[in-house]
Structures are given as structure tokens and as C-alpha cells.
Coordinates of C-alpha atoms and ligand atoms in Angstrom, one line a residue:
M72 CA 83.2 111.6 103.6
T73 CA 86.3 111.7 101.4
D74 CA 87.1 114.0 98.6
P75 CA 89.2 112.4 95.8
L76 CA 90.0 115.9 94.4
R77 CA 92.2 116.5 97.4
T78 CA 94.8 114.4 95.7
A79 CA 95.0 117.3 93.2
V80 CA 96.1 119.8 95.8
L81 CA 98.8 117.8 97.6
P82 CA 101.7 119.8 98.9
T83 CA 105.1 119.0 97.4
I84 CA 107.3 117.4 99.9
A85 CA 110.8 115.9 99.8
R86 CA 112.9 113.9 102.2
T87 CA 115.5 116.7 102.0
D88 CA 113.0 119.0 103.7
F89 CA 113.8 117.1 106.9
P90 CA 117.0 117.0 108.8
A91 CA 119.5 114.4 107.6
D92 CA 119.4 112.5 110.8
F93 CA 115.6 112.3 110.9
R94 CA 114.4 108.7 111.7
W95 CA 112.1 107.2 109.1
G96 CA 110.3 104.1 110.0
C97 CA 107.2 102.0 110.1
S98 CA 105.4 100.4 113.0
T99 CA 103.9 97.1 113.9
S100 CA 102.9 95.2 117.0
S101 CA 103.3 91.6 118.1
F102 CA 99.7 90.5 118.5
Q103 CA 98.5 92.3 115.3
I104 CA 101.0 90.5 113.0
E105 CA 102.8 87.5 114.5
G106 CA 100.4 84.7 114.7
G107 CA 102.3 81.6 115.8
A108 CA 100.0 81.7 118.8
H109 CA 100.8 78.2 120.1
E110 CA 104.4 78.0 119.1
D111 CA 107.6 77.7 121.0
G112 CA 105.9 77.8 124.4
R113 CA 103.9 81.1 124.0
G114 CA 101.3 81.5 126.7
E115 CA 97.8 82.8 126.3
S116 CA 97.4 86.6 126.2
I117 CA 94.3 88.6 127.2
W118 CA 93.7 89.3 123.5
D119 CA 93.6 85.5 122.7
R120 CA 91.0 85.2 125.5
F121 CA 89.1 88.3 124.3
C122 CA 89.0 87.0 120.7
A123 CA 87.7 83.7 121.9
T124 CA 84.8 85.4 123.6
P125 CA 81.8 85.5 121.2
G126 CA 80.8 88.9 119.9
K127 CA 83.9 90.8 120.9
I128 CA 85.7 90.9 117.5
R129 CA 83.6 92.3 114.6
D130 CA 84.5 89.6 112.1
G131 CA 84.8 86.9 114.7
S132 CA 88.6 86.5 114.0
N133 CA 91.6 86.1 116.2
G134 CA 95.4 86.5 116.2
D135 CA 96.2 82.8 115.8
V136 CA 97.7 83.3 112.4
A137 CA 97.4 87.0 111.7
C138 CA 100.1 87.9 109.1
D139 CA 102.1 84.8 110.0
H140 CA 105.0 87.2 110.7
Y141 CA 106.3 84.6 113.2
H142 CA 107.4 82.6 110.2
R143 CA 107.6 85.3 107.5
W144 CA 109.6 87.9 109.4
P145 CA 112.6 87.7 107.0
E146 CA 110.3 88.7 104.1
D147 CA 108.6 91.4 106.1
L148 CA 111.9 93.0 107.3
S149 CA 113.1 92.8 103.7
L150 CA 109.9 94.6 102.6
A151 CA 110.6 97.3 105.2
Q152 CA 114.1 97.6 104.0
S153 CA 113.0 97.9 100.4
L154 CA 111.0 101.0 101.4
G155 CA 114.2 102.7 102.4
V156 CA 113.2 103.2 106.1
N157 CA 116.0 103.3 108.6
A158 CA 114.0 102.3 111.6
Y159 CA 111.5 99.6 112.5
R160 CA 109.1 99.7 115.5
F161 CA 107.9 96.4 116.7
S162 CA 106.6 95.0 120.0
I163 CA 107.5 92.1 122.2
A164 CA 104.9 89.6 123.2
W165 CA 105.2 89.2 127.0
P166 CA 103.5 85.7 126.8
R167 CA 106.3 84.5 124.6
I168 CA 108.9 85.5 127.3
F169 CA 106.9 84.5 130.4
P170 CA 104.0 82.4 129.3
Q171 CA 102.5 82.5 132.8
G172 CA 103.4 86.2 133.2
T173 CA 106.1 85.6 135.8
G174 CA 108.7 82.9 136.5
A175 CA 112.2 82.1 137.6
T176 CA 113.5 81.8 134.1
P177 CA 112.2 83.3 130.8
N178 CA 111.2 81.1 127.9
A179 CA 114.5 80.8 125.9
K180 CA 112.6 80.1 122.6
G181 CA 110.6 83.3 123.0
L182 CA 113.8 85.3 123.6
D183 CA 115.5 83.6 120.7
F184 CA 112.7 84.6 118.3
Y185 CA 113.2 88.3 119.1
S186 CA 117.0 87.9 119.1
R187 CA 116.8 86.6 115.5
L188 CA 114.3 89.3 114.6
V189 CA 116.6 92.0 115.9
D190 CA 119.6 90.5 114.1
G191 CA 117.5 90.5 111.0
M192 CA 116.8 94.2 111.4
L193 CA 120.4 95.1 112.0
E194 CA 121.4 93.1 108.9
R195 CA 119.0 95.1 106.9
G196 CA 120.0 98.5 108.2
L197 CA 116.9 98.9 110.3
Q198 CA 117.3 100.5 113.7
P199 CA 115.2 98.4 116.1
W200 CA 112.6 100.3 118.2
A201 CA 111.1 97.9 120.7
T202 CA 107.8 98.4 122.5
L203 CA 107.7 96.4 125.7
Y204 CA 103.9 96.5 126.1
H205 CA 101.5 96.8 123.2
W206 CA 98.5 95.4 125.0
D207 CA 99.1 91.6 125.0
L208 CA 99.2 90.9 128.8
P209 CA 99.6 87.2 129.7
Q210 CA 96.2 85.9 130.6
A211 CA 97.7 84.2 133.7
L212 CA 98.3 87.7 135.1
Q213 CA 94.8 88.8 134.2
D214 CA 93.5 85.9 136.2
R215 CA 95.2 87.4 139.2
G216 CA 93.7 90.8 138.6
G217 CA 95.9 92.1 135.7
W218 CA 96.8 95.8 135.6
V219 CA 94.2 96.6 138.2
H220 CA 96.5 94.8 140.7
R221 CA 99.7 96.5 141.7
D222 CA 101.6 93.2 141.6
T223 CA 101.5 93.5 137.8
V224 CA 103.9 96.4 138.0
A225 CA 106.5 94.1 139.6
A226 CA 105.8 91.4 137.0
Y227 CA 106.2 94.0 134.2
L228 CA 109.5 95.1 135.6
A229 CA 110.8 91.5 135.8
Y230 CA 109.7 90.9 132.2
T231 CA 111.4 94.1 131.2
D232 CA 114.5 93.1 133.0
A233 CA 114.7 89.8 131.2
V234 CA 114.1 91.3 127.8
T235 CA 116.4 94.2 128.1
R236 CA 119.2 92.0 129.4
H237 CA 118.8 89.7 126.5
L238 CA 118.4 92.3 123.7
G239 CA 120.0 95.4 125.1
D240 CA 123.4 94.8 123.4
R241 CA 121.6 95.4 120.1
V242 CA 118.4 97.3 120.9
K243 CA 119.0 100.8 122.1
H244 CA 115.5 102.3 121.7
W245 CA 112.9 101.2 124.1
I246 CA 109.3 102.2 124.4
T247 CA 107.8 101.2 127.8
H248 CA 104.1 101.3 126.8
N249 CA 102.0 101.9 123.8
E250 CA 99.0 104.2 124.4
P251 CA 98.1 103.7 128.1
F252 CA 94.8 105.4 127.3
C253 CA 93.7 102.5 125.2
S254 CA 95.0 99.7 127.4
A255 CA 93.4 101.4 130.5
F256 CA 90.2 102.9 129.2
L257 CA 89.2 100.9 126.2
G258 CA 90.2 97.7 128.0
H259 CA 88.7 98.5 131.5
S260 CA 86.1 101.3 131.1
E261 CA 84.6 100.9 127.7
G262 CA 85.3 97.2 127.6
N263 CA 85.6 97.1 123.8
H264 CA 89.3 96.0 124.1
A265 CA 90.8 93.2 126.2
P266 CA 90.2 92.3 129.0
G267 CA 86.7 93.7 128.4
I268 CA 86.1 95.2 131.8
R269 CA 83.6 98.0 132.3
D270 CA 84.6 99.8 135.5
H271 CA 85.9 103.3 135.3
A272 CA 87.6 103.2 138.7
A273 CA 89.4 100.1 137.7
A274 CA 90.5 101.8 134.5
L275 CA 92.0 104.7 136.4
Q276 CA 93.8 102.3 138.7
V277 CA 95.2 100.4 135.6
C278 CA 96.3 103.7 134.1
H279 CA 98.1 104.6 137.3
H280 CA 99.9 101.3 137.3
L281 CA 100.9 101.6 133.6
L282 CA 102.4 105.0 134.2
L283 CA 104.1 103.9 137.4
S284 CA 105.6 100.9 135.7
H285 CA 106.9 103.1 132.9
G286 CA 108.7 105.4 135.4
Q287 CA 110.1 102.4 137.3
A288 CA 111.3 100.7 134.2
I289 CA 113.5 103.6 133.1
P290 CA 116.4 103.2 135.5
L291 CA 116.1 99.4 135.1
I292 CA 116.5 99.6 131.3
K293 CA 119.3 102.1 131.7
R294 CA 121.1 99.7 134.0
N295 CA 120.8 96.8 131.6
V296 CA 121.4 98.7 128.3
A297 CA 124.4 100.9 127.6
D298 CA 123.3 104.0 125.8
A299 CA 119.6 103.2 126.0
K300 CA 117.1 105.7 124.9
V301 CA 113.8 105.1 126.8
G302 CA 110.4 106.7 126.2
I303 CA 106.7 106.1 126.3
T304 CA 104.2 106.3 123.5
L305 CA 100.9 108.2 124.1
S306 CA 97.9 108.6 121.9
L307 CA 97.2 112.3 122.0
H308 CA 94.5 114.4 120.4
P309 CA 94.2 118.1 119.7
I310 CA 90.9 119.2 121.3
A311 CA 88.9 122.1 120.0
P312 CA 85.7 123.6 121.4
A313 CA 82.6 123.2 119.2
T314 CA 82.0 127.0 119.5
Q315 CA 83.7 129.8 121.2
S316 CA 81.0 129.9 123.9
P317 CA 82.5 129.9 127.4
A318 CA 80.6 126.6 128.1
D319 CA 82.1 124.8 125.1
V320 CA 85.6 126.2 125.8
A321 CA 85.4 125.0 129.4
A322 CA 84.1 121.6 128.2
A323 CA 87.0 121.2 125.8
H324 CA 89.4 121.9 128.6
R325 CA 87.8 119.2 130.8
H326 CA 87.9 116.7 127.9
D327 CA 91.5 117.6 127.3
G328 CA 92.1 116.8 130.9
T329 CA 91.1 113.2 130.6
R330 CA 92.5 112.7 127.0
N331 CA 95.9 114.4 127.2
R332 CA 96.7 116.1 130.5
W333 CA 95.9 113.0 132.6
F334 CA 99.0 111.4 131.0
L335 CA 101.3 114.3 130.2
D336 CA 100.9 116.1 133.6
P337 CA 102.2 113.3 135.8
L338 CA 104.8 112.2 133.3
Y339 CA 106.3 115.7 133.3
G340 CA 106.3 116.2 137.0
R341 CA 103.0 118.0 137.7
G342 CA 101.1 115.1 139.3
Y343 CA 97.5 114.4 138.2
P344 CA 95.6 117.5 137.0
A345 CA 93.7 118.9 140.0
D346 CA 90.6 119.7 137.9
V347 CA 90.3 116.1 136.7
L348 CA 90.9 114.7 140.2
Q349 CA 88.1 116.9 141.4
M350 CA 85.7 115.6 138.7
L351 CA 86.7 112.0 139.5
G352 CA 86.0 112.3 143.2
P353 CA 86.0 108.8 144.7
L354 CA 86.9 107.2 141.3
A355 CA 90.4 108.6 141.5
P356 CA 93.2 106.1 141.6
K357 CA 95.0 105.0 144.8
V358 CA 98.4 106.6 144.8
Q359 CA 101.1 105.5 147.2
A360 CA 104.0 107.6 148.5
G361 CA 106.7 108.0 145.8
D362 CA 104.5 107.0 142.9
L363 CA 104.2 110.4 141.4
E364 CA 108.0 111.0 141.6
A365 CA 108.5 107.6 139.9
M366 CA 106.1 108.4 137.1
A367 CA 108.0 111.6 136.5
T368 CA 111.3 109.9 136.0
P369 CA 112.9 111.8 133.1
A370 CA 112.6 109.9 129.8
D371 CA 114.8 110.4 126.7
F372 CA 111.9 111.0 124.3
L373 CA 108.2 111.1 124.0
G374 CA 106.4 109.0 121.4
V375 CA 103.3 110.5 120.0
N376 CA 100.7 108.5 118.1
Y377 CA 98.5 110.9 116.1
Y378 CA 95.3 109.9 114.4
F379 CA 92.6 112.5 114.8
P380 CA 91.4 115.7 116.5
E381 CA 88.3 116.0 118.6
V382 CA 85.7 118.7 118.7
V383 CA 84.0 119.0 122.0
A384 CA 80.8 120.6 123.3
D385 CA 79.4 121.2 126.7
A386 CA 77.0 118.4 127.8
P387 CA 75.8 118.8 131.3
G388 CA 75.3 115.5 133.0
Q389 CA 77.2 113.5 130.4
G390 CA 79.9 111.3 131.8
I391 CA 82.6 112.5 134.1
T392 CA 83.6 115.5 132.1
H393 CA 80.1 116.8 131.2
S394 CA 81.1 117.1 127.6
Q395 CA 80.6 115.3 124.4
V396 CA 82.5 114.8 121.2
V397 CA 80.7 116.4 118.3
E398 CA 80.8 114.7 114.9
S399 CA 80.9 117.4 112.3
H400 CA 79.5 116.2 109.0
D401 CA 81.4 118.3 106.5
V402 CA 84.9 117.0 107.2
E403 CA 87.0 114.3 105.6
R404 CA 87.0 111.0 107.4
T405 CA 88.8 107.7 107.1
A406 CA 86.9 104.4 106.7
F407 CA 87.1 104.2 110.5
G408 CA 85.3 107.5 110.8
W409 CA 88.3 109.3 112.1
Q410 CA 88.6 112.9 111.0
V411 CA 91.5 113.7 108.8
S412 CA 93.3 116.7 110.1
P413 CA 97.0 117.2 109.2
E414 CA 96.8 120.7 110.7
G415 CA 95.7 119.1 114.0
M416 CA 98.9 117.1 114.1
T417 CA 101.0 120.3 113.8
T418 CA 98.9 122.0 116.5
L419 CA 99.2 119.0 118.8
L420 CA 103.0 118.7 118.4
A421 CA 103.5 122.4 119.0
R422 CA 101.3 122.3 122.1
V423 CA 103.0 119.3 123.6
H424 CA 106.4 121.0 123.0
R425 CA 105.2 124.4 124.4
D426 CA 103.4 123.0 127.5
Y427 CA 105.6 120.1 128.5
A428 CA 109.0 120.5 126.7
P429 CA 109.5 116.7 126.6
G430 CA 112.7 117.1 124.5
D431 CA 112.9 114.8 121.5
I432 CA 109.5 113.8 120.1
Y433 CA 108.9 111.0 117.7
L434 CA 105.7 110.3 115.8
T435 CA 105.6 106.6 116.6
E436 CA 102.4 106.0 114.8
N437 CA 100.3 107.9 112.1
G438 CA 98.3 106.3 109.4
S439 CA 94.8 105.6 108.0
T440 CA 92.4 103.0 106.9
W441 CA 90.4 103.1 103.7
E442 CA 88.2 100.8 101.7
D443 CA 91.2 99.3 99.8
T444 CA 90.6 96.9 97.0
M445 CA 93.0 94.8 95.0
L446 CA 92.4 95.4 91.3
P447 CA 92.3 92.5 88.8
D448 CA 95.9 93.4 87.7
G449 CA 97.0 92.8 91.3
T450 CA 97.6 96.4 92.3
V451 CA 96.1 98.4 95.1
N452 CA 95.6 102.1 94.2
D453 CA 95.1 103.6 97.6
A454 CA 95.2 107.2 96.5
Q455 CA 93.5 108.4 99.8
R456 CA 96.3 106.8 101.9
V457 CA 98.9 108.5 99.6
S458 CA 97.1 111.8 100.1
Y459 CA 96.9 111.3 103.9
L460 CA 100.6 110.4 104.1
V461 CA 101.8 113.4 102.0
R462 CA 99.7 115.8 104.0
H463 CA 100.8 114.5 107.3
L464 CA 104.4 114.6 106.3
A465 CA 103.9 118.2 105.3
A466 CA 102.3 118.8 108.8
A467 CA 105.4 117.2 110.4
R468 CA 107.6 119.5 108.3
Q469 CA 105.5 122.5 109.5
A470 CA 106.0 121.4 113.2
L471 CA 109.7 121.4 112.6
A472 CA 109.5 124.9 111.1
E473 CA 107.6 125.9 114.3
G474 CA 110.5 124.7 116.4
V475 CA 109.2 121.3 117.6
P476 CA 112.1 118.9 118.2
L477 CA 110.6 116.2 116.1
K478 CA 113.2 113.5 115.4
G479 CA 111.4 110.9 113.5
Y480 CA 108.2 109.5 111.8
F481 CA 106.9 105.9 111.9
Y482 CA 104.1 105.1 109.6
W483 CA 101.3 102.8 111.0
S484 CA 101.6 100.2 109.6
L485 CA 104.0 98.2 107.4
L486 CA 101.3 95.6 106.8
D487 CA 97.6 95.3 106.9
N488 CA 97.0 93.4 110.2
F489 CA 94.6 92.5 113.0
E490 CA 93.0 95.7 114.0
W491 CA 91.8 94.8 117.5
A492 CA 88.0 94.8 117.9
E493 CA 87.6 95.4 114.1
G494 CA 89.5 92.2 113.3
Y495 CA 90.8 92.1 109.7
I496 CA 88.2 94.5 108.4
R497 CA 90.4 97.6 108.7
R498 CA 93.5 97.8 106.6
F499 CA 96.2 100.3 107.6
G500 CA 99.1 98.8 105.7
L501 CA 101.5 100.2 103.1
A502 CA 101.4 96.6 102.0
W503 CA 98.2 94.6 101.3
V504 CA 98.1 91.3 103.0
D505 CA 96.1 88.5 101.3
Y506 CA 95.0 86.5 104.4
T507 CA 94.4 83.4 102.4
T508 CA 97.8 83.1 100.7
Q509 CA 99.7 85.5 103.1
Q510 CA 101.0 87.2 100.0
R511 CA 102.2 90.8 100.6
T512 CA 101.7 93.4 97.9
L513 CA 103.0 97.0 98.2
K514 CA 100.1 99.4 97.7
A515 CA 100.5 102.7 95.8
S516 CA 101.2 104.3 99.2
G517 CA 104.1 102.0 99.8
H518 CA 105.5 102.8 96.4
W519 CA 105.0 106.5 97.2
Y520 CA 106.8 106.2 100.6
R521 CA 109.7 104.4 98.9
Q522 CA 110.0 107.1 96.2
F523 CA 109.9 109.8 98.9
L524 CA 112.6 108.1 100.9
K525 CA 114.9 107.7 97.9
G526 CA 115.2 111.5 98.3
Ligands
FCB675 C1 96.6 102.6 117.6 C2 97.3 101.3 118.0 C3 97.8 100.5 116.9 C4 96.8 100.4 115.8 C5 96.4 101.8 115.4 C6 95.5 101.9 114.2 O1 95.8 103.1 118.6 O2 98.4 101.7 118.8 O3 98.0 99.2 117.4 O4 95.7 99.7 116.1 O5 95.8 102.5 116.5

């Protein structure tokens, strides 16, 4: 449910409400925008294979062309520059660098593409923020077990080594992984993301390997890149109990264990949460000596992707956590059904800072999807996205006021793009993409962000 009247009660907000050195950006990822799937030696990724499997993608689409960013990147970077952002978050497609996942030498054409892209950012005053893994694993590695298999950690480190050696003279901000929750659990437990496996124990092992590879990558990146800042991006949710009954409060805590603490605890030196390990029993991941220490290698920042809060009730017998997410009907929701809660973002950031003190925090993604339409005059009046953006920026300002060391905000996304299992149905962009002509048109939200950033 959406309430158009909310636009009438928007908070006033100005760039000058934020510190002068605050990073302003927008985010994208390789598979979702690049296309060029068969060019310059790019190998197959697990998302190519998943898209080719009937019934997996809602509109039957794939990433072969996507936003054709592989060819149109100069225009896209100029569009980002025109907004006035000073940072741009993108990801590197591992199958462009090592088409078979591993190898003695990286694919020079793949490295060249990202080299030109990074130069293009620097020419336009955009600080490059590179994500090394935003879900597009080379299919060749999946054929050998993928992230379930510990060897993939070594392959990831070799890939990271090649990329950071090549781009590290110009890229100083590195994100090891995007949302391990999604790659591990959506991909290997729920199976609605690539590689489409449904095996909870496997998902937990994948998650372990993702976090391990993050920790092991930190010293490697620092060795290759002078002045590198390295972090990980997690998708986190504020969790509230459905009622104040002790049963619901306990259920919310259990759910928080699998959604948030499962990642934050080991990254910040506490090992896996004991209560979750107990719930998991034999499903718990296999951990080798030294793994937990490696996972807790200090990072320079934490990236938080914030989309929605969850309200949780006790549900004996349901899943591992004996809890269920309750869908309240009287709340504002995006077209995806995600509850809109700017306050939740403030609560979440304050909690992460209080409980884990990760140091610098960046909102590496925040955004929303609506039933956008292009009007006959060629404009897209996405008032709901404007409202969402304004209210979430106010929530970021509030987090700063509460003492959270929030250092930057990256809007998801610069462009409408391939939204994973939803295909091209869901539009998150500040710019509308016409997938027939590949024309980009700034939406009202893009114009608003530009005005805001002018200060
Ligand atoms: C996040 C993903 C990003 C995008 C947004 C809407 O979970 O990191 O790629 O799909 O959701």
C-alpha cells in the first residue's frame, strides 16, 4: 500500500546537513547492467546458466544485453557525473577476468575493460568503489562445487590478486563481497537465485567460505594496493517482535541471529553466535582451525545495504528459528512488497554501531522499486521514489545526529536494470532505461538527487 499524501509531509533536507567530506554515490553491479555476455572472452557465469534454466526468471529474460553498459559506459558514467555524485560503486565480473574461474594468466581484455572504466570514473571526478563479488561466479567453478567447495576460496583470492594488482594504482576502495546472505541463502537454501540449490547445510558452508574469503582477501588487497580501504557489504535488517510477549521477543532474537548476528558476530571477532549454532545442530558449517581468526581480520569500513525491516512472531516448528515474518497490512510497501521504514534504517545503523563498533559505515545500497511509467511527454514522475529517497536521507542524517560514524550514501541504482529472479520487471533506477532503444531518461528522483547534491 502506498500513500501519495506522504509526499506532502516530506522532511526538508539539504546536502549541507551532512559533513563536507561525506561520500555521495550511486551503485550498480556487473551482471545487472553490463550485457556484452559473449564479448572479449567473458566466460559463462552462474547467472547466465540460471537464466537459461526455464522458469527461473520471472519474465524469462537474461543478462546478455541488460543495459548494454559494456558499450555505453561512457554515457552512463557521464550520467552519474551529471547527478553530482562524487563516488560510483560498481562490480567486477569474475568471468571476464578468469573465464574458467582460475588460470595462469588473467584475460587481458577483461582487465582492460575495467581499466578503461576506472579511468572514465577518475576523468569524471567519480571515486571508484569496486565490489569484487556481486554474485556472478564463473560457471566453471560451480561445475566443481562452487562456493560449497573450499577450493573456491583459493580461486577467489587468485582472482582478487589479479584484479587488485591491475587496478590498485587507481582504485582504493574495495568491497570483498556483496550481501553474503543472498549469495549463500537465496542461492543455496531457497534456490531462487543462482545456482538454484536447495540445501540449507550447503548454504551455511557457502556462507562460511564467503566470510573466510573476505577475511583472507584483506591482507592480500593491502599488499597490492597502497592506501587501500577494504570492507564488506552486508544486507542487514532491523528486526522487531510482533508483540511484546516473551515468546515473540525471543523469536525476534532468534531470527536476528540468522539475519544479522550470523554475519556480524564472526566479522567482529565473536565467532558464530552460540544460540544459532545450537539451533543448527548438524547443519552448522565445517570450520577449520584459524578460520574464525581470518574472518575477523579488521576491515576499514562496513558497507550496509538497507532495504526493509522485519517483524517477527514466534512460530513453533517453523524452520530452524521457529519464527515467522509477519506481514502487517497497514504499512507502506514498495512494488516489491518491501516495507518502507526510514526509521528502521536509523535504528539499524545505531544498533550496528553500538553492538559492533565497526568504525566507518557506508550505506552502500538503499533504494526502491515502484510501478514507474513513462508519460507521453517522455518524463517519469516517480514521486514515490523521491519521497523514499528524501525520507531515507533524513534517516541517515538522524543516524549521524545519534553519533553513528556514517561516511557515505550510495543510491541503488543509477539505472533500471536486471533485477535477478524478477528480470526487468522491477525498476530501481534514478534513470529509466528503455530496453528496446537503450535510451536513458532521468526520472524525477534523478532530478531531485541532482538538485539536492548541488547543495
Ligand atoms: C540487493 C542487491 C542488488 C539489488 C538490490 C535491489 O539485494 O545487492 O544487486 O538487486 O538488492
